[in-house]
């Protein structure tokens, strides 16, 4: 089974910049043996986002722990959409994206105004339940965040 870290609020699963579309392109279309009912991504279109976060937490508790959690780190050290200072006890929750995250993610959209302002993201406690965590950092802009993490 797969459990996605997060999803933007307000984007259809078919939207080019949704994490549903991204995961389909980079993983599920490449390895079509994944059963649809074993692919889990938060629903950013839910009418009740808090209930969706709770549903996702319950699913993680029922099916977990995650064997391998693969994460990227942002330029400012954010993991998923959990900004520095996020409570380590946080589970899946609705996140208001910071201006720096919106600006950084605008490169994936036609313009900054198109970037969603919220996301549903696994929290740090949810992430830390994984058996193994792989943290990826690409590019020189991540150097400072990694340095702070290690020191």
Tab-separated table of N, CA and C in Angstrom:
chain	number	residue	atom	x	y	z
A	1	UNK	N	0.834	-1.180	0.000
A	1	UNK	CA	0.000	0.000	0.000
A	1	UNK	C	0.877	1.241	0.000
A	2	UNK	N	0.341	2.314	-0.532
A	2	UNK	CA	1.046	3.591	-0.521
A	2	UNK	C	0.195	4.637	0.206
A	3	UNK	N	0.883	5.506	0.935
A	3	UNK	CA	0.236	6.607	1.641
A	3	UNK	C	0.975	7.878	1.274
A	4	UNK	N	0.286	8.758	0.568
A	4	UNK	CA	0.919	10.004	0.168
A	4	UNK	C	1.023	10.948	1.359
A	5	UNK	N	2.061	11.737	1.355
A	5	UNK	CA	2.326	12.666	2.447
A	5	UNK	C	1.282	13.771	2.531
A	6	UNK	N	0.855	14.284	1.377
A	6	UNK	CA	-0.034	15.434	1.405
A	6	UNK	C	-0.746	15.621	0.078
A	7	UNK	N	-1.678	16.578	0.082
A	7	UNK	CA	-2.385	16.992	-1.127
A	7	UNK	C	-2.859	18.425	-0.933
A	8	UNK	N	-2.818	19.179	-2.015
A	8	UNK	CA	-3.329	20.549	-1.988
A	8	UNK	C	-4.836	20.545	-1.761
A	9	UNK	N	-5.323	21.567	-1.097
A	9	UNK	CA	-6.756	21.783	-0.943
A	9	UNK	C	-7.259	22.509	-2.183
A	10	UNK	N	-8.357	22.018	-2.732
A	10	UNK	CA	-9.025	22.708	-3.827
A	10	UNK	C	-8.664	22.253	-5.222
A	11	UNK	N	-7.724	21.332	-5.366
A	11	UNK	CA	-7.372	20.831	-6.695
A	11	UNK	C	-8.031	19.482	-6.938
A	12	UNK	N	-8.632	19.329	-8.116
A	12	UNK	CA	-9.174	18.025	-8.495
A	12	UNK	C	-8.025	17.036	-8.635
A	13	UNK	N	-8.315	15.766	-8.440
A	13	UNK	CA	-7.286	14.727	-8.581
A	13	UNK	C	-6.669	14.759	-9.973
A	14	UNK	N	-7.432	15.195	-10.965
A	14	UNK	CA	-6.947	15.240	-12.348
A	14	UNK	C	-6.159	16.514	-12.673
A	15	UNK	N	-6.115	17.473	-11.756
A	15	UNK	CA	-5.385	18.721	-12.000
A	15	UNK	C	-3.905	18.410	-12.195
A	16	UNK	N	-3.281	19.064	-13.142
A	16	UNK	CA	-1.879	18.797	-13.478
A	16	UNK	C	-0.932	18.948	-12.297
A	17	UNK	N	-1.265	19.805	-11.332
A	17	UNK	CA	-0.358	20.043	-10.210
A	17	UNK	C	-0.775	19.329	-8.925
A	18	UNK	N	-1.810	18.511	-9.010
A	18	UNK	CA	-2.198	17.760	-7.807
A	18	UNK	C	-1.196	16.645	-7.556
A	19	UNK	N	-1.096	16.246	-6.314
A	19	UNK	CA	-0.208	15.128	-6.000
A	19	UNK	C	-0.792	13.810	-6.486
A	20	UNK	N	-2.113	13.746	-6.687
A	20	UNK	CA	-2.715	12.572	-7.328
A	20	UNK	C	-2.103	12.392	-8.718
A	21	UNK	N	-2.117	13.459	-9.509
A	21	UNK	CA	-1.576	13.396	-10.871
A	21	UNK	C	-0.085	13.103	-10.843
A	22	UNK	N	0.643	13.762	-9.977
A	22	UNK	CA	2.086	13.542	-9.880
A	22	UNK	C	2.396	12.077	-9.583
A	23	UNK	N	1.742	11.527	-8.585
A	23	UNK	CA	2.005	10.133	-8.215
A	23	UNK	C	1.602	9.173	-9.327
A	24	UNK	N	0.508	9.478	-10.013
A	24	UNK	CA	0.118	8.631	-11.146
A	24	UNK	C	1.195	8.626	-12.216
A	25	UNK	N	1.714	9.805	-12.543
A	25	UNK	CA	2.719	9.904	-13.608
A	25	UNK	C	4.043	9.253	-13.231
A	26	UNK	N	4.532	9.532	-12.031
A	26	UNK	CA	5.884	9.076	-11.683
A	26	UNK	C	5.939	7.686	-11.074
A	27	UNK	N	4.811	7.175	-10.603
A	27	UNK	CA	4.862	5.867	-9.955
A	27	UNK	C	3.801	4.896	-10.461
A	28	UNK	N	2.549	5.231	-10.314
A	28	UNK	CA	1.499	4.246	-10.550
A	28	UNK	C	1.339	3.853	-12.013
A	29	UNK	N	1.557	4.776	-12.947
A	29	UNK	CA	1.521	4.410	-14.368
A	29	UNK	C	2.746	3.584	-14.748
A	30	UNK	N	3.851	3.788	-14.050
A	30	UNK	CA	5.080	3.035	-14.317
A	30	UNK	C	5.005	1.618	-13.745
A	31	UNK	N	4.261	1.476	-12.677
A	31	UNK	CA	4.104	0.187	-11.991
A	31	UNK	C	2.615	-0.072	-11.796
A	32	UNK	N	1.937	-0.489	-12.869
A	32	UNK	CA	0.475	-0.601	-12.831
A	32	UNK	C	-0.070	-1.716	-11.941
A	33	UNK	N	0.805	-2.473	-11.291
A	33	UNK	CA	0.320	-3.539	-10.412
A	33	UNK	C	-0.262	-3.013	-9.095
A	34	UNK	N	-0.081	-1.709	-8.810
A	34	UNK	CA	-0.680	-1.154	-7.600
A	34	UNK	C	-2.199	-1.200	-7.721
A	35	UNK	N	-2.853	-1.846	-6.779
A	35	UNK	CA	-4.316	-1.873	-6.768
A	35	UNK	C	-4.821	-0.496	-6.337
A	36	UNK	N	-5.833	-0.004	-7.027
A	36	UNK	CA	-6.366	1.335	-6.728
A	36	UNK	C	-6.755	1.481	-5.259
A	37	UNK	N	-7.267	0.400	-4.661
A	37	UNK	CA	-7.692	0.497	-3.264
A	37	UNK	C	-6.518	0.433	-2.289
A	38	UNK	N	-5.300	0.337	-2.816
A	38	UNK	CA	-4.104	0.369	-1.977
A	38	UNK	C	-3.322	1.671	-2.149
A	39	UNK	N	-3.914	2.615	-2.866
A	39	UNK	CA	-3.303	3.926	-3.078
A	39	UNK	C	-4.087	4.939	-2.241
A	40	UNK	N	-3.406	5.585	-1.318
A	40	UNK	CA	-4.084	6.504	-0.401
A	40	UNK	C	-3.448	7.889	-0.494
A	41	UNK	N	-4.281	8.865	-0.837
A	41	UNK	CA	-3.855	10.261	-0.938
A	41	UNK	C	-4.953	11.092	-0.277
A	42	UNK	N	-4.603	12.028	0.586
A	42	UNK	CA	-5.653	12.840	1.208
A	42	UNK	C	-6.537	13.509	0.156
A	43	UNK	N	-7.810	13.672	0.505
A	43	UNK	CA	-8.780	14.293	-0.394
A	43	UNK	C	-8.835	15.789	-0.117
A	44	UNK	N	-8.178	16.560	-0.969
A	44	UNK	CA	-8.148	18.006	-0.816
A	44	UNK	C	-9.423	18.695	-1.253
A	45	UNK	N	-10.390	17.914	-1.759
A	45	UNK	CA	-11.682	18.473	-2.153
A	45	UNK	C	-12.782	18.152	-1.149
A	46	UNK	N	-12.426	17.507	-0.068
A	46	UNK	CA	-13.420	17.146	0.936
A	46	UNK	C	-14.166	18.390	1.411
A	47	UNK	N	-15.472	18.236	1.625
A	47	UNK	CA	-16.260	19.359	2.141
A	47	UNK	C	-15.933	19.636	3.604
A	48	UNK	N	-15.381	18.626	4.287
A	48	UNK	CA	-14.995	18.781	5.688
A	48	UNK	C	-13.543	18.347	5.814
A	49	UNK	N	-12.636	19.299	5.686
A	49	UNK	CA	-11.207	18.989	5.661
A	49	UNK	C	-10.703	18.431	6.986
A	50	UNK	N	-11.239	18.910	8.090
A	50	UNK	CA	-10.826	18.381	9.395
A	50	UNK	C	-11.222	16.911	9.514
A	51	UNK	N	-12.416	16.568	9.037
A	51	UNK	CA	-12.856	15.169	9.057
A	51	UNK	C	-12.000	14.330	8.116
A	52	UNK	N	-11.585	14.907	7.000
A	52	UNK	CA	-10.711	14.188	6.066
A	52	UNK	C	-9.359	13.912	6.712
A	53	UNK	N	-8.813	14.873	7.421
A	53	UNK	CA	-7.541	14.666	8.117
A	53	UNK	C	-7.688	13.554	9.156
A	54	UNK	N	-8.789	13.556	9.873
A	54	UNK	CA	-9.035	12.512	10.874
A	54	UNK	C	-9.200	11.145	10.200
A	55	UNK	N	-9.914	11.102	9.071
A	55	UNK	CA	-10.084	9.851	8.324
A	55	UNK	C	-8.722	9.302	7.907
A	56	UNK	N	-7.858	10.184	7.416
A	56	UNK	CA	-6.532	9.760	6.959
A	56	UNK	C	-5.689	9.266	8.139
A	57	UNK	N	-5.764	9.951	9.270
A	57	UNK	CA	-5.065	9.491	10.477
A	57	UNK	C	-5.537	8.103	10.885
A	58	UNK	N	-6.853	7.902	10.865
A	58	UNK	CA	-7.402	6.598	11.234
A	58	UNK	C	-6.928	5.516	10.281
A	59	UNK	N	-6.877	5.836	8.996
A	59	UNK	CA	-6.400	4.876	8.001
A	59	UNK	C	-4.933	4.531	8.251
A	60	UNK	N	-4.132	5.529	8.550
A	60	UNK	CA	-2.720	5.288	8.875
A	60	UNK	C	-2.579	4.405	10.115
A	61	UNK	N	-3.409	4.650	11.110
A	61	UNK	CA	-3.359	3.841	12.332
A	61	UNK	C	-3.791	2.402	12.064
A	62	UNK	N	-4.826	2.228	11.233
A	62	UNK	CA	-5.334	0.889	10.921
A	62	UNK	C	-4.359	0.088	10.072
A	63	UNK	N	-3.751	0.727	9.089
A	63	UNK	CA	-2.925	0.020	8.103
A	63	UNK	C	-1.431	0.135	8.365
A	64	UNK	N	-1.047	1.043	9.225
A	64	UNK	CA	0.369	1.321	9.439
A	64	UNK	C	1.025	0.331	10.360
A	65	UNK	N	2.263	0.574	10.720
A	65	UNK	CA	3.025	1.756	10.329
A	65	UNK	C	3.534	1.654	8.892
A	66	UNK	N	3.841	2.795	8.328
A	66	UNK	CA	4.417	2.857	6.988
A	66	UNK	C	5.807	2.237	7.049
A	67	UNK	N	6.128	1.406	6.076
A	67	UNK	CA	7.446	0.761	6.046
A	67	UNK	C	8.554	1.750	5.712
A	68	UNK	N	8.366	2.504	4.627
A	68	UNK	CA	9.378	3.477	4.195
A	68	UNK	C	8.672	4.786	3.869
A	69	UNK	N	9.034	5.838	4.559
A	69	UNK	CA	8.492	7.172	4.300
A	69	UNK	C	9.556	7.955	3.546
A	70	UNK	N	9.246	8.356	2.323
A	70	UNK	CA	10.190	9.122	1.505
A	70	UNK	C	9.729	10.575	1.509
A	71	UNK	N	10.626	11.462	1.901
A	71	UNK	CA	10.292	12.870	2.076
A	71	UNK	C	11.302	13.768	1.387
A	72	UNK	N	10.838	14.926	0.993
A	72	UNK	CA	11.734	15.984	0.559
A	72	UNK	C	11.750	17.056	1.632
A	73	UNK	N	12.815	17.810	1.676
A	73	UNK	CA	12.909	18.916	2.632
A	73	UNK	C	12.915	20.223	1.847
A	74	UNK	N	12.175	21.202	2.345
A	74	UNK	CA	12.112	22.494	1.682
A	74	UNK	C	13.316	23.361	2.009
A	75	UNK	N	13.423	24.455	1.292
A	75	UNK	CA	14.554	25.371	1.488
A	75	UNK	C	14.635	25.889	2.913
A	76	UNK	N	13.488	26.054	3.554
A	76	UNK	CA	13.491	26.564	4.931
A	76	UNK	C	13.433	25.436	5.956
A	77	UNK	N	13.519	24.194	5.488
A	77	UNK	CA	13.502	23.050	6.388
A	77	UNK	C	12.145	22.401	6.552
A	78	UNK	N	11.130	22.871	5.795
A	78	UNK	CA	9.824	22.232	5.963
A	78	UNK	C	9.841	20.815	5.393
A	79	UNK	N	9.053	19.960	6.020
A	79	UNK	CA	8.911	18.567	5.603
A	79	UNK	C	7.439	18.349	5.327
A	80	UNK	N	7.128	17.916	4.097
A	80	UNK	CA	5.738	17.941	3.681
A	80	UNK	C	5.360	19.410	3.672
A	81	UNK	N	4.225	19.723	4.212
A	81	UNK	CA	3.869	21.128	4.378
A	81	UNK	C	3.973	21.538	5.847
A	82	UNK	N	4.767	20.799	6.607
A	82	UNK	CA	5.015	21.120	8.015
A	82	UNK	C	6.184	22.091	8.093
A	83	UNK	N	5.866	23.329	8.394
A	83	UNK	CA	6.884	24.370	8.468
A	83	UNK	C	7.702	24.219	9.751
A	84	UNK	N	8.911	24.796	9.782
A	84	UNK	CA	9.681	24.784	11.023
A	84	UNK	C	8.824	25.329	12.171
A	85	UNK	N	8.895	24.666	13.305
A	85	UNK	CA	8.087	25.064	14.454
A	85	UNK	C	6.787	24.292	14.581
A	86	UNK	N	6.459	23.451	13.590
A	86	UNK	CA	5.256	22.628	13.685
A	86	UNK	C	5.391	21.688	14.878
A	87	UNK	N	4.318	21.510	15.599
A	87	UNK	CA	4.291	20.641	16.777
A	87	UNK	C	4.689	19.213	16.394
A	88	UNK	N	5.648	18.648	17.113
A	88	UNK	CA	6.099	17.286	16.833
A	88	UNK	C	5.007	16.256	17.107
A	89	UNK	N	3.968	16.626	17.841
A	89	UNK	CA	2.860	15.713	18.113
A	89	UNK	C	1.750	15.812	17.076
A	90	UNK	N	1.955	16.607	16.035
A	90	UNK	CA	0.906	16.807	15.035
A	90	UNK	C	0.704	15.557	14.190
A	91	UNK	N	-0.565	15.275	13.922
A	91	UNK	CA	-0.926	14.204	13.001
A	91	UNK	C	-1.410	14.870	11.724
A	92	UNK	N	-2.027	14.107	10.840
A	92	UNK	CA	-2.519	14.684	9.595
A	92	UNK	C	-3.441	15.857	9.928
A	93	UNK	N	-3.235	16.971	9.241
A	93	UNK	CA	-3.961	18.189	9.556
A	93	UNK	C	-4.047	19.090	8.330
A	94	UNK	N	-4.900	20.095	8.439
A	94	UNK	CA	-5.024	21.109	7.396
A	94	UNK	C	-3.982	22.179	7.684
A	95	UNK	N	-3.222	22.535	6.657
A	95	UNK	CA	-2.125	23.484	6.803
A	95	UNK	C	-2.403	24.722	5.961
A	96	UNK	N	-2.226	25.892	6.539
A	96	UNK	CA	-2.216	27.133	5.766
A	96	UNK	C	-0.794	27.318	5.258
A	97	UNK	N	-0.627	27.353	3.955
A	97	UNK	CA	0.711	27.450	3.380
A	97	UNK	C	1.298	28.840	3.622
A	98	UNK	N	2.574	28.871	3.926
A	98	UNK	CA	3.253	30.144	4.149
A	98	UNK	C	3.539	30.814	2.808
A	99	UNK	N	3.780	32.112	2.871
A	99	UNK	CA	4.098	32.848	1.643
A	99	UNK	C	5.353	32.289	0.974
A	100	UNK	N	6.342	31.878	1.770
A	100	UNK	CA	7.570	31.338	1.170
A	100	UNK	C	7.297	30.012	0.459
A	101	UNK	N	6.423	29.187	1.011
A	101	UNK	CA	6.074	27.921	0.361
A	101	UNK	C	5.261	28.182	-0.900
A	102	UNK	N	4.333	29.113	-0.825
A	102	UNK	CA	3.536	29.466	-2.004
A	102	UNK	C	4.456	29.969	-3.111
A	103	UNK	N	5.378	30.846	-2.753
A	103	UNK	CA	6.311	31.385	-3.751
A	103	UNK	C	7.181	30.272	-4.338
A	104	UNK	N	7.713	29.397	-3.483
A	104	UNK	CA	8.567	28.304	-3.970
A	104	UNK	C	7.792	27.357	-4.881
A	105	UNK	N	6.528	27.094	-4.570
A	105	UNK	CA	5.732	26.164	-5.370
A	105	UNK	C	5.125	26.810	-6.604
A	106	UNK	N	5.217	28.123	-6.714
A	106	UNK	CA	4.639	28.809	-7.876
A	106	UNK	C	5.315	28.396	-9.179
A	107	UNK	N	6.524	27.866	-9.097
A	107	UNK	CA	7.211	27.426	-10.321
A	107	UNK	C	6.483	26.266	-10.996
A	108	UNK	N	5.622	25.573	-10.256
A	108	UNK	CA	4.870	24.453	-10.818
A	108	UNK	C	3.526	24.885	-11.397
A	109	UNK	N	3.144	26.130	-11.178
A	109	UNK	CA	1.856	26.652	-11.611
A	109	UNK	C	2.074	27.761	-12.633
A	110	UNK	N	0.992	28.173	-13.307
A	110	UNK	CA	1.105	29.248	-14.291
A	110	UNK	C	1.540	30.557	-13.640
A	111	UNK	N	1.051	30.800	-12.428
A	111	UNK	CA	1.458	31.996	-11.695
A	111	UNK	C	1.206	31.775	-10.208
A	112	UNK	N	1.730	32.661	-9.405
A	112	UNK	CA	1.642	32.509	-7.953
A	112	UNK	C	0.205	32.506	-7.451
A	113	UNK	N	-0.671	33.241	-8.127
A	113	UNK	CA	-2.073	33.301	-7.709
A	113	UNK	C	-2.772	31.949	-7.835
A	114	UNK	N	-2.257	31.065	-8.683
A	114	UNK	CA	-2.869	29.745	-8.885
A	114	UNK	C	-2.465	28.718	-7.829
A	115	UNK	N	-1.463	29.027	-7.025
A	115	UNK	CA	-1.000	28.078	-6.007
A	115	UNK	C	-2.046	28.014	-4.888
A	116	UNK	N	-2.510	26.812	-4.540
A	116	UNK	CA	-3.454	26.705	-3.423
A	116	UNK	C	-2.856	27.282	-2.143
A	117	UNK	N	-3.719	27.748	-1.278
A	117	UNK	CA	-3.280	28.374	-0.028
A	117	UNK	C	-3.311	27.408	1.148
A	118	UNK	N	-3.850	26.216	0.931
A	118	UNK	CA	-3.914	25.214	1.985
A	118	UNK	C	-3.581	23.840	1.422
A	119	UNK	N	-3.256	22.923	2.341
A	119	UNK	CA	-3.026	21.526	1.987
A	119	UNK	C	-3.448	20.659	3.170
A	120	UNK	N	-3.699	19.390	2.875
A	120	UNK	CA	-3.871	18.387	3.924
A	120	UNK	C	-2.556	17.633	3.957
A	121	UNK	N	-1.891	17.625	5.110
A	121	UNK	CA	-0.551	17.047	5.210
A	121	UNK	C	-0.430	16.139	6.427
A	122	UNK	N	0.272	15.034	6.250
A	122	UNK	CA	0.626	14.234	7.416
A	122	UNK	C	1.442	15.121	8.344
A	123	UNK	N	1.198	15.006	9.627
A	123	UNK	CA	1.963	15.760	10.603
A	123	UNK	C	3.241	15.029	10.984
A	124	UNK	N	4.035	15.683	11.792
A	124	UNK	CA	5.332	15.118	12.167
A	124	UNK	C	5.193	13.818	12.954
A	125	UNK	N	4.219	13.729	13.857
A	125	UNK	CA	4.021	12.485	14.609
A	125	UNK	C	3.635	11.355	13.667
A	126	UNK	N	2.794	11.659	12.685
A	126	UNK	CA	2.397	10.644	11.699
A	126	UNK	C	3.608	10.164	10.908
A	127	UNK	N	4.436	11.097	10.488
A	127	UNK	CA	5.631	10.768	9.702
A	127	UNK	C	6.598	9.922	10.528
A	128	UNK	N	6.796	10.310	11.776
A	128	UNK	CA	7.788	9.642	12.623
A	128	UNK	C	7.386	8.230	13.049
A	129	UNK	N	6.144	7.837	12.787
A	129	UNK	CA	5.715	6.462	13.073
A	129	UNK	C	6.260	5.468	12.048
A	130	UNK	N	6.759	5.967	10.923
A	130	UNK	CA	7.276	5.083	9.871
A	130	UNK	C	8.451	4.264	10.393
A	131	UNK	N	8.580	3.051	9.867
A	131	UNK	CA	9.695	2.182	10.264
A	131	UNK	C	11.028	2.749	9.790
A	132	UNK	N	11.038	3.320	8.594
A	132	UNK	CA	12.244	3.937	8.033
A	132	UNK	C	11.836	5.237	7.347
A	133	UNK	N	12.714	6.234	7.436
A	133	UNK	CA	12.466	7.521	6.794
A	133	UNK	C	13.661	7.851	5.918
A	134	UNK	N	13.367	8.208	4.671
A	134	UNK	CA	14.400	8.654	3.737
A	134	UNK	C	14.109	10.118	3.436
A	135	UNK	N	15.040	10.991	3.773
A	135	UNK	CA	14.883	12.427	3.561
A	135	UNK	C	15.762	12.844	2.391
A	136	UNK	N	15.135	13.386	1.353
A	136	UNK	CA	15.847	13.793	0.146
A	136	UNK	C	16.006	15.309	0.122
A	137	UNK	N	17.181	15.757	-0.303
A	137	UNK	CA	17.443	17.190	-0.440
A	137	UNK	C	18.243	17.398	-1.720
A	138	UNK	N	17.649	18.079	-2.683
A	138	UNK	CA	18.310	18.321	-3.963
A	138	UNK	C	18.557	19.809	-4.154
A	139	UNK	N	19.735	20.141	-4.613
A	139	UNK	CA	20.049	21.516	-4.964
A	139	UNK	C	20.714	22.287	-3.845
A	140	UNK	N	21.473	23.305	-4.238
A	140	UNK	CA	22.246	24.093	-3.267
A	140	UNK	C	21.378	24.903	-2.305
A	141	UNK	N	20.141	25.193	-2.668
A	141	UNK	CA	19.275	25.987	-1.790
A	141	UNK	C	18.859	25.213	-0.541
A	142	UNK	N	19.071	23.906	-0.540
A	142	UNK	CA	18.700	23.077	0.614
A	142	UNK	C	19.853	22.928	1.610
A	143	UNK	N	21.032	23.430	1.232
A	143	UNK	CA	22.239	23.243	2.046
A	143	UNK	C	22.060	23.760	3.473
A	144	UNK	N	21.524	24.961	3.623
A	144	UNK	CA	21.376	25.558	4.950
A	144	UNK	C	20.405	24.747	5.809
A	145	UNK	N	19.295	24.301	5.212
A	145	UNK	CA	18.316	23.512	5.965
A	145	UNK	C	18.931	22.207	6.453
A	146	UNK	N	19.703	21.553	5.608
A	146	UNK	CA	20.345	20.292	5.998
A	146	UNK	C	21.412	20.546	7.057
A	147	UNK	N	22.153	21.624	6.924
A	147	UNK	CA	23.171	21.969	7.915
A	147	UNK	C	22.538	22.176	9.290
A	148	UNK	N	21.410	22.898	9.339
A	148	UNK	CA	20.715	23.128	10.609
A	148	UNK	C	20.167	21.825	11.178
A	149	UNK	N	19.702	20.957	10.307
A	149	UNK	CA	19.167	19.673	10.747
A	149	UNK	C	20.242	18.819	11.406
A	150	UNK	N	21.414	18.801	10.818
A	150	UNK	CA	22.489	17.937	11.296
A	150	UNK	C	23.290	18.536	12.442
A	151	UNK	N	23.246	19.835	12.579
A	151	UNK	CA	24.029	20.486	13.634
A	151	UNK	C	23.090	20.973	14.683
